[in-house]
Short mmCIF file of C-alpha atoms in Angstrom, two decimals:
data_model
loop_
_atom_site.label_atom_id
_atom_site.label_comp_id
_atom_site.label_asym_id
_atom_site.label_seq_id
_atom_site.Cartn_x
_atom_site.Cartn_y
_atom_site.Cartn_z
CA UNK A 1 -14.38 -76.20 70.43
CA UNK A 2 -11.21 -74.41 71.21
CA UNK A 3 -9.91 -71.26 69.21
CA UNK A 4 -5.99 -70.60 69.27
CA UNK A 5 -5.66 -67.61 68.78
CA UNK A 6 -3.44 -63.93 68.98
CA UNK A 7 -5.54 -60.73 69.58
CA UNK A 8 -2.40 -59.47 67.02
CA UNK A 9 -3.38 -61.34 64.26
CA UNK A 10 -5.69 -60.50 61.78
CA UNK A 11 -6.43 -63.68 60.23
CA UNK A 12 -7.75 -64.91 64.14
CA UNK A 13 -9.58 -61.50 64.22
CA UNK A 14 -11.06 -62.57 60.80
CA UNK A 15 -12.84 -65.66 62.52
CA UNK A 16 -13.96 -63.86 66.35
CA UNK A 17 -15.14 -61.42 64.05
CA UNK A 18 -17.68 -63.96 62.05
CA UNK A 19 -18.01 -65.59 64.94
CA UNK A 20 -19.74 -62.42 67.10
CA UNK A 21 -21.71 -61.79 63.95
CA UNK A 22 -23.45 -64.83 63.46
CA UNK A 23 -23.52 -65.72 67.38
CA UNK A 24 -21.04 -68.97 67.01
CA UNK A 25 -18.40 -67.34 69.98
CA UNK A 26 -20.64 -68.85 72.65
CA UNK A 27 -19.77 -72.11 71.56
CA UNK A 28 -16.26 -71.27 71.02
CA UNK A 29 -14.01 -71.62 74.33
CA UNK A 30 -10.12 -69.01 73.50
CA UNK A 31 -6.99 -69.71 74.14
CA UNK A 32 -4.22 -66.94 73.14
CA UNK A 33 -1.47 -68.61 71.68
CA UNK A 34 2.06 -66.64 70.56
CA UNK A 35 3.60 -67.62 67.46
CA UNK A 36 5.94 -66.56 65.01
CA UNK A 37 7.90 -68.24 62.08
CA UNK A 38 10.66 -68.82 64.04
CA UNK A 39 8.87 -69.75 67.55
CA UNK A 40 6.33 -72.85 66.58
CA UNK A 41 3.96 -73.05 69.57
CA UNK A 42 3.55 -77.09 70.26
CA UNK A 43 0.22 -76.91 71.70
CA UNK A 44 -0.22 -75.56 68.08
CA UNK A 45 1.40 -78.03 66.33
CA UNK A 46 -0.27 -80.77 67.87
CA UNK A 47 -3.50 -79.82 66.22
CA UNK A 48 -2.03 -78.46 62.99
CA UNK A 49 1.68 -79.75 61.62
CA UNK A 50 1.68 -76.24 60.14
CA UNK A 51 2.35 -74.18 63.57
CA UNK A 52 -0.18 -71.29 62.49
CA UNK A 53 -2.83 -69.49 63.71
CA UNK A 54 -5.79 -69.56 63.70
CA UNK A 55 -6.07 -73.19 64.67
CA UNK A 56 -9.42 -74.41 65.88
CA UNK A 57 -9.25 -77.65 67.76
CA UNK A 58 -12.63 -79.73 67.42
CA UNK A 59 -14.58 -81.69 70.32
CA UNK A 60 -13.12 -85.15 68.88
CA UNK A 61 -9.75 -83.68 68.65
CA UNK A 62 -9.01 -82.75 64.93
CA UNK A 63 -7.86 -79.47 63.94
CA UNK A 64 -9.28 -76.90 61.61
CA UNK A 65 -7.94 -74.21 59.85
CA UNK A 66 -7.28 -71.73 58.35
CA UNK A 67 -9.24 -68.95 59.08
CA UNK A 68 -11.03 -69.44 55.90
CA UNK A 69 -12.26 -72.93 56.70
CA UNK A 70 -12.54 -71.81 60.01
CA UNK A 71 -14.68 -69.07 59.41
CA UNK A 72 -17.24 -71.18 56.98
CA UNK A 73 -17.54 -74.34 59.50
CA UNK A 74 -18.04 -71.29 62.44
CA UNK A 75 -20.64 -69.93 60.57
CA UNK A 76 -22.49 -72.78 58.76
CA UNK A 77 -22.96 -74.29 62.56
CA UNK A 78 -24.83 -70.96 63.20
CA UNK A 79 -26.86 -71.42 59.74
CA UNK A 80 -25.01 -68.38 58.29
CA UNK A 81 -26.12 -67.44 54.41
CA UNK A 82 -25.13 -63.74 54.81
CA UNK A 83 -21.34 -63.78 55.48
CA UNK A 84 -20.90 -66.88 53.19
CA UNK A 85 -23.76 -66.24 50.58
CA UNK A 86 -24.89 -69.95 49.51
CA UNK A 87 -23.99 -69.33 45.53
CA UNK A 88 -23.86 -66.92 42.48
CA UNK A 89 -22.52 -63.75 42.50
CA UNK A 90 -23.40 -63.15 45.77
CA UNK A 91 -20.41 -66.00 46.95
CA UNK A 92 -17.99 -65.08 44.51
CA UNK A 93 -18.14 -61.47 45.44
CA UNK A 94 -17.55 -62.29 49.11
CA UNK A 95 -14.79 -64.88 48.64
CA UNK A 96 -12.95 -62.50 46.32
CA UNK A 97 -12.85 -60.01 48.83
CA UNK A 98 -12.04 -61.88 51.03
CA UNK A 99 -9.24 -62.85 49.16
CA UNK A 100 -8.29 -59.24 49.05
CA UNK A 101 -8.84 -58.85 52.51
CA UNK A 102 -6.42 -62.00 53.39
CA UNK A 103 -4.04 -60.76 50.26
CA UNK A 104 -3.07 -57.07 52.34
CA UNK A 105 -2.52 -59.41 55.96
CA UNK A 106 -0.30 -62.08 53.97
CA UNK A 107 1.65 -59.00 52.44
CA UNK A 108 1.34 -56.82 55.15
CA UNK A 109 2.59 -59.90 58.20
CA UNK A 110 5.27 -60.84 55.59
CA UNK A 111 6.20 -57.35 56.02
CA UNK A 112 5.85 -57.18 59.87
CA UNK A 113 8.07 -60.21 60.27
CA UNK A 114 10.62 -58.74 57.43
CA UNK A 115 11.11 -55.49 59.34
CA UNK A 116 10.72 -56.02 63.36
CA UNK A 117 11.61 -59.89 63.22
CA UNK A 118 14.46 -60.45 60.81
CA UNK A 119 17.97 -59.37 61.77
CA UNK A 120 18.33 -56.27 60.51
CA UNK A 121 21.46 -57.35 58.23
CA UNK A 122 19.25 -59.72 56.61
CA UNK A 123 16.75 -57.44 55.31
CA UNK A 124 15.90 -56.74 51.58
CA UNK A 125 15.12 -53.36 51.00
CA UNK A 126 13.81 -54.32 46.90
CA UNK A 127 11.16 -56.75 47.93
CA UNK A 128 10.36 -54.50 51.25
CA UNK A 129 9.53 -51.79 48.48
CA UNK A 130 7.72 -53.82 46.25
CA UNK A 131 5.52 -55.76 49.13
CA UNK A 132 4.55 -51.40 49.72
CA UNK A 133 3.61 -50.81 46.12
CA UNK A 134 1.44 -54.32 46.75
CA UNK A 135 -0.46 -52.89 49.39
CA UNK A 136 -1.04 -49.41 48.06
CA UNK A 137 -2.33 -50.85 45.20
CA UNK A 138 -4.79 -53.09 46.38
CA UNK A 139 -6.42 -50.06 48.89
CA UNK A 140 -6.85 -48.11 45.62
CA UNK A 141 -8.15 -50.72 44.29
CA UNK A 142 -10.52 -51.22 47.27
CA UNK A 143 -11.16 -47.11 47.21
CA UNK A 144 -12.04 -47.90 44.08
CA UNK A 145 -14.66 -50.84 44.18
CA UNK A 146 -15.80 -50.40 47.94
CA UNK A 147 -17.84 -47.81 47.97
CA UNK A 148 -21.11 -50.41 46.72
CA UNK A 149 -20.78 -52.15 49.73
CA UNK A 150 -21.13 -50.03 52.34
CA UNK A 151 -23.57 -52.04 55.20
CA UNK A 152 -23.11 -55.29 53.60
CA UNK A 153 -21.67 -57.44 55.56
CA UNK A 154 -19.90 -60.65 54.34
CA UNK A 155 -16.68 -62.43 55.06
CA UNK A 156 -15.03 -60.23 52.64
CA UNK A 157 -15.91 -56.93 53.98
CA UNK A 158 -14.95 -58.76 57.69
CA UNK A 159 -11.54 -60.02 56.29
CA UNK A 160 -10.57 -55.99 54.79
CA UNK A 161 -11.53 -54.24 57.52
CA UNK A 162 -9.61 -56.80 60.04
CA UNK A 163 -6.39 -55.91 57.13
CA UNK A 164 -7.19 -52.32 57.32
CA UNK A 165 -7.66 -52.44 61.08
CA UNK A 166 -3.82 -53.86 61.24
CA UNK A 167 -2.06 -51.81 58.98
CA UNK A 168 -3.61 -49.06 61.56
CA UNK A 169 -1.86 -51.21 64.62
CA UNK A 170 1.81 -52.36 62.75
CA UNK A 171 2.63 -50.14 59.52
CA UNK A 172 0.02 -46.70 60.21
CA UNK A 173 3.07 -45.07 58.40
CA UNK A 174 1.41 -46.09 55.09
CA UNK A 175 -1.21 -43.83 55.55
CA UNK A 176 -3.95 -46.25 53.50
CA UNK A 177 -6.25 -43.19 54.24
CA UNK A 178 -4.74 -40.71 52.38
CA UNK A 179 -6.70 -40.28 49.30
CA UNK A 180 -8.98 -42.69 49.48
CA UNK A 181 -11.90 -41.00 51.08
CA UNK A 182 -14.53 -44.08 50.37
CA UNK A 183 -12.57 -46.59 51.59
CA UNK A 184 -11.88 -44.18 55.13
CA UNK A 185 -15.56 -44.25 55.25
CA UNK A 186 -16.12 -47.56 54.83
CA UNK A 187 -13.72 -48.51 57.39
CA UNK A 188 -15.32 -46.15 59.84
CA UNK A 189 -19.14 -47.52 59.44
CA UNK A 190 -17.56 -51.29 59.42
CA UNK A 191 -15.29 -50.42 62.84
CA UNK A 192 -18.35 -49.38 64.90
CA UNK A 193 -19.86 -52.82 64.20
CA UNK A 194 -20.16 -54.68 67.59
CA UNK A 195 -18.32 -57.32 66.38
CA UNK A 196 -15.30 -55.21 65.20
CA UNK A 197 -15.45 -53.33 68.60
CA UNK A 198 -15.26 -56.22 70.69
CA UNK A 199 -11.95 -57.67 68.63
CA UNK A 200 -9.54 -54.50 68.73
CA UNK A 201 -6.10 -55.54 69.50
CA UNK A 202 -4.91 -53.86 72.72
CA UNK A 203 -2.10 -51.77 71.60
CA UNK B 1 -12.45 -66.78 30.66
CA UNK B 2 -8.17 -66.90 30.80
CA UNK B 3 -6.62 -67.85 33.17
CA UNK B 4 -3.24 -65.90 33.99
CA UNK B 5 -0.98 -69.37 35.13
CA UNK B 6 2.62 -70.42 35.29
CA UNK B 7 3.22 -73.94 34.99
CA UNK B 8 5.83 -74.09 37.56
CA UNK B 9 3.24 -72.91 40.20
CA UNK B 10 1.69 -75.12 42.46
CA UNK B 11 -1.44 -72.95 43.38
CA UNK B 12 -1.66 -72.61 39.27
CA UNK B 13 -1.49 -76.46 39.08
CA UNK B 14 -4.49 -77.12 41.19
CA UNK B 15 -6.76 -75.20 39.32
CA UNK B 16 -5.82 -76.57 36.18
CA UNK B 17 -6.21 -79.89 37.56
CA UNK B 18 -9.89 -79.29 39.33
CA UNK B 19 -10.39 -77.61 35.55
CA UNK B 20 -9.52 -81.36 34.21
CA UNK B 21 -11.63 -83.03 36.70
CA UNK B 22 -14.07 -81.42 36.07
CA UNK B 23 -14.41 -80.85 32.32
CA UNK B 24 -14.04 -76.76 33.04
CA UNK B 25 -11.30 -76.82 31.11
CA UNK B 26 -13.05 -76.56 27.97
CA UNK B 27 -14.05 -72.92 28.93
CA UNK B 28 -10.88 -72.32 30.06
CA UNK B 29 -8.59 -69.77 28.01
CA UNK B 30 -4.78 -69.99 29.60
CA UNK B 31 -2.39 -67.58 29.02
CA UNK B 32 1.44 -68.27 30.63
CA UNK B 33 2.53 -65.65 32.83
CA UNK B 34 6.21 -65.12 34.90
CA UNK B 35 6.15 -62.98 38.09
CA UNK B 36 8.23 -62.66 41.36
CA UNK B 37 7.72 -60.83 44.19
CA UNK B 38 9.98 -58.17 42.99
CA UNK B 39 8.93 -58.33 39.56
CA UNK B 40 4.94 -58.20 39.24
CA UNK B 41 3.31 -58.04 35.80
CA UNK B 42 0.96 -55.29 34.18
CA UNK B 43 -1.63 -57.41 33.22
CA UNK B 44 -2.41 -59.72 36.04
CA UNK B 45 -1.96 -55.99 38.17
CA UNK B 46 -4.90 -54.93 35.98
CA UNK B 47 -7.04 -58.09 36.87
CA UNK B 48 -5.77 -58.67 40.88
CA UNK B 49 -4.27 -55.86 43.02
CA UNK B 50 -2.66 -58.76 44.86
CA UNK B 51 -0.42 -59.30 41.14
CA UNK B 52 -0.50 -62.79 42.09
CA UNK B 53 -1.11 -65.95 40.34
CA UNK B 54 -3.43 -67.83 39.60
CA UNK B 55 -5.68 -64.96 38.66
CA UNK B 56 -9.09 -66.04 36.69
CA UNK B 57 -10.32 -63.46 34.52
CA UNK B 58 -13.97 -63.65 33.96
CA UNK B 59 -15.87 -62.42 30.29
CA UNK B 60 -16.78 -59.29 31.66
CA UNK B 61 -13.54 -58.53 33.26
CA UNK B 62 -13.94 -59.35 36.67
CA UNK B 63 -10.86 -60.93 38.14
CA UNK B 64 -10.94 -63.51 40.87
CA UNK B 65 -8.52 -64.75 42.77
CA UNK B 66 -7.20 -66.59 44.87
CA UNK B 67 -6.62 -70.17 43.83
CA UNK B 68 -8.94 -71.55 46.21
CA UNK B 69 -11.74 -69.06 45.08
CA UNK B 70 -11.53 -69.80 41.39
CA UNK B 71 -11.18 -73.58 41.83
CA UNK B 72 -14.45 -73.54 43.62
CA UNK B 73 -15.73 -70.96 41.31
CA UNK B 74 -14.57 -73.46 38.22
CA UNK B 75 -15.73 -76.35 39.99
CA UNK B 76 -19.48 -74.67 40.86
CA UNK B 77 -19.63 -73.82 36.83
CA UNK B 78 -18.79 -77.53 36.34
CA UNK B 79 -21.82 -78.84 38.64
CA UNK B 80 -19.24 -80.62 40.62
CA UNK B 81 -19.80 -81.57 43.85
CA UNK B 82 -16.98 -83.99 44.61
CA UNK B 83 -13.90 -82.25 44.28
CA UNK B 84 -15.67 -79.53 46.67
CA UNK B 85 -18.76 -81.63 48.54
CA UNK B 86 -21.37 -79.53 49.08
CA UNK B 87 -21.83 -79.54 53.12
CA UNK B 88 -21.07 -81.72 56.42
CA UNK B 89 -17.97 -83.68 57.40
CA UNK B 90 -16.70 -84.61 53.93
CA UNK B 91 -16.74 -80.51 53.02
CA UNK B 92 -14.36 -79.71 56.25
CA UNK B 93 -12.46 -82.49 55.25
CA UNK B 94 -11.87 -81.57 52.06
CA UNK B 95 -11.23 -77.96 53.06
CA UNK B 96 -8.82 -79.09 55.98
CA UNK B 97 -6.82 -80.90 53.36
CA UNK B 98 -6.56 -78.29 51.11
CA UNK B 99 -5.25 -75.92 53.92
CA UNK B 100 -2.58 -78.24 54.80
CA UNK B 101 -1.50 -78.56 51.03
CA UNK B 102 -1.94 -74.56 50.11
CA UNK B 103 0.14 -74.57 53.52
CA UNK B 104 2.83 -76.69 52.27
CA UNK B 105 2.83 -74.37 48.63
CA UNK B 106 3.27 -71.49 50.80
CA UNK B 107 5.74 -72.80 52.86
CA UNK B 108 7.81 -73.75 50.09
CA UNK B 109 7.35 -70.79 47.63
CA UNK B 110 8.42 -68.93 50.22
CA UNK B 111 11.51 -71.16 50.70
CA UNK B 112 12.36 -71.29 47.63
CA UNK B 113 12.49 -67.57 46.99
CA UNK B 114 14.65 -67.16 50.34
CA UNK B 115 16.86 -69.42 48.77
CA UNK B 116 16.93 -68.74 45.00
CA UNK B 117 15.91 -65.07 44.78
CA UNK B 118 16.87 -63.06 48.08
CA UNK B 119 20.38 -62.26 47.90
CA UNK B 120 22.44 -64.41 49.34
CA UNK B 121 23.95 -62.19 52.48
CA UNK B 122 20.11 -61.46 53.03
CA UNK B 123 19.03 -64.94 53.97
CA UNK B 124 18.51 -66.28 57.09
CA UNK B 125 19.44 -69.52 58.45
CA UNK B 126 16.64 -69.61 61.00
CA UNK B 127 13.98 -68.49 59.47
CA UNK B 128 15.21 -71.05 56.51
CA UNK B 129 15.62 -74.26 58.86
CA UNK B 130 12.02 -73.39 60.64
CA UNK B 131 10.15 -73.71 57.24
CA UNK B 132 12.05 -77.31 57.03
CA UNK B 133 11.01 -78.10 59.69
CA UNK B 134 7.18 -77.20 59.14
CA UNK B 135 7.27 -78.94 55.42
CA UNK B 136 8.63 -82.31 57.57
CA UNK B 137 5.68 -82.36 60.52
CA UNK B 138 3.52 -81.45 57.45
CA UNK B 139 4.63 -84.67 55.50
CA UNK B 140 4.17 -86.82 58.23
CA UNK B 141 1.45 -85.29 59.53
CA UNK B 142 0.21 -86.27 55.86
CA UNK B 143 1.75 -89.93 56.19
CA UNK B 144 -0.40 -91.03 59.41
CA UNK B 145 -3.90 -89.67 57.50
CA UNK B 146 -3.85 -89.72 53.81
CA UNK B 147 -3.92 -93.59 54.09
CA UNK B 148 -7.59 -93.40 54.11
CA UNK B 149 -8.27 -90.97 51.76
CA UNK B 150 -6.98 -93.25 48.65
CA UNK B 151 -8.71 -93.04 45.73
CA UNK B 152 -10.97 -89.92 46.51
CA UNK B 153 -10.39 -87.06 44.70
CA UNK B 154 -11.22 -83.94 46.43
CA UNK B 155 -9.83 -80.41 46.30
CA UNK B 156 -7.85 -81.26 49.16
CA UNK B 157 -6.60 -84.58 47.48
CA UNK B 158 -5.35 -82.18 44.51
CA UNK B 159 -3.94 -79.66 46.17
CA UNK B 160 -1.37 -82.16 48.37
CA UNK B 161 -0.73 -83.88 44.96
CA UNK B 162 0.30 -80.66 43.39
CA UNK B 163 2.29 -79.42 46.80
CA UNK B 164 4.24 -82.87 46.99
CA UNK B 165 5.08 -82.97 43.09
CA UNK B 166 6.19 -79.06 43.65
CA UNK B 167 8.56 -80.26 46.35
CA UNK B 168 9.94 -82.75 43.78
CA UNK B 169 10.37 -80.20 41.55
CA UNK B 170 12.18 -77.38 43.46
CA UNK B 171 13.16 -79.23 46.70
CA UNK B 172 13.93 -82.62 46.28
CA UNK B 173 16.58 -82.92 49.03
CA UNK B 174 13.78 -82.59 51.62
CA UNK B 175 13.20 -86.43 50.32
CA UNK B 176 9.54 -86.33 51.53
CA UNK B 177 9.22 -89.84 50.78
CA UNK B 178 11.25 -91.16 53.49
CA UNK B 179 9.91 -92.92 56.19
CA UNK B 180 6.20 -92.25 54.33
CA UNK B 181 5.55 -95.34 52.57
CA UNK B 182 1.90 -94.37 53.34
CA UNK B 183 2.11 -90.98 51.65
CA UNK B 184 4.57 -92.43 48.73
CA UNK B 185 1.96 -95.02 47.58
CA UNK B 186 -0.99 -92.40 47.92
CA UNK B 187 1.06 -89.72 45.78
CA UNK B 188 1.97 -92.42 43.02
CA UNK B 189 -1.71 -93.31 42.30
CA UNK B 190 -2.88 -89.90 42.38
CA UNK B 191 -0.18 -88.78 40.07
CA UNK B 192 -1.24 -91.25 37.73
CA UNK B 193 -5.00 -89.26 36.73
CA UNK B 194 -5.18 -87.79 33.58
CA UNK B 195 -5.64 -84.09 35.28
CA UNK B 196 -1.86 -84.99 37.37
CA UNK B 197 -0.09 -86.11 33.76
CA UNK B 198 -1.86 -83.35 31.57
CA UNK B 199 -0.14 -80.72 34.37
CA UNK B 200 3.29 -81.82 34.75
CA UNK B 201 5.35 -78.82 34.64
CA UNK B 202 8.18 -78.99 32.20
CA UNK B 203 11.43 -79.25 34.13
#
């Protein structure tokens, strides 16, 4: 199986992460892969008409993604049950968050590719604002709800710290941390995880 | 449990129509709901950080989101295991296809706000004729597979049906239907289910 992927992104992050965790990246052969919205990547396309990343390209050819099917068909070929909990509340929990999770890296790439991609005539300072009010209130509402979950490990917790982990890299000028002293130490416990250490973006 | 929904949404669509599928509607409380990405509502911003819909609200006040999440969630209540099979090829399948018709929804929300919200000296004609682009390799990508796939209704199934009829809807110049005789015929019997006609959106 081969993994398109950008170091950069935090949706492919998402997946190396699960992958380390449940010991699926030694059947998983990498291939960086630079795209934007504006710059579609053909190996890319060839495997998914969408042009994004993550793309995983199966041994018979057909591409999976995204990172959330990804992610489940990486870790049910390891016999996962702890990032992807079987059923109940257990599930629901971890698919919500990592709905959150994926929720701050949608806003927060939309944002990326608003300020450092789009000519700078172009831009739209009111939904700039309100993709900012988005994002600081979804880390309150992680401050909030986070602190029950410190050293469980699921696809949720895996998808916000990859989110946190790039507003750090692309927009640190939010300051998530400010104020929000469970969620800081959250991230901190989650970041020393093996799996997060061996994904960091290079700067 | 409500459901916080706009009929014009295509994400909102396919969880109404996995709700008819599989008789979940009947426990389903809907209440209509109008946001932007400049103009976010209180009360789904109580229930999902994100201020996005579909947002599910649960009996005890839980929200869950995204679409994906509460259409399994729905489904799972509903003892389904067809629209969402439970393991093996025909869950990545199923999965897969749902990516590439969420893809499509994204795509074109995000089109269609470029072009019908963004002021107008803010657009870009790039970024605009890139997402074009990606909707066409999308459709045909969808014209040389769906072929097979007539006549089972998965997740995946539903959420193309509801990404083609949203095209219809808001982008009908894109004529997806050309050249996709494959993909026409598929998307005329699928329209035809009772959970497609009980979800038309009101134009």
């Amino acid at each position: 199986m081969k993994l398109f992927y950008s170091p950069a992104s935090p949706f492919a992050r998402k997946v190396l992460v699960a992958a380390h965790e449940t010991g699926a990246i030694s059947r998983l052969e990498t291939e960086l892969a630079a795209v934007t919205p504006v710059a579609p990547n053909a190996d890319i396309g060839a495997a998914n008409s969408l042009g994004k990343i993550p793309t995983l390209v199966l041994d018979d050819g057909t591409g999976l993604f995204d990172s959330r099917v990804i992610c489940e068909y990486l870790c049910s070929l390891a016999g996962d049950t702890a990032l992807f909990p079987t059923s109940g509340d257990a599930r629901w929990q971890a698919l919500r968050l990592q709905s959150l999770g994926d929720g701050i890296c949608d806003t927060a790439v939309g944002l990326r590719y608003e300020l450092a991609l789009r000519p700078e005539g172009q831009r739209w300072a009111e939904w700039i604002e309100k993709q900012r009010e988005r994002l600081n209130r979804t880390f309150t509402q992680l401050e909030n709800e986070i602190a029950g979950q410190v050293g469980t490990m699921t696809i949720g917790s895996a998808a916000v710290a990859c989110a946190l982990a790039y507003i750090d890299f692309r927009m640190p000028e939010l300051e998530w941390r400010s104020g929000r002293p469970a969620l800081t130490s959250w991230h901190e416990t989650i970041s020393a995880r093996p799996s997060m250490v061996a994904t960091v973006p290079e700067g």
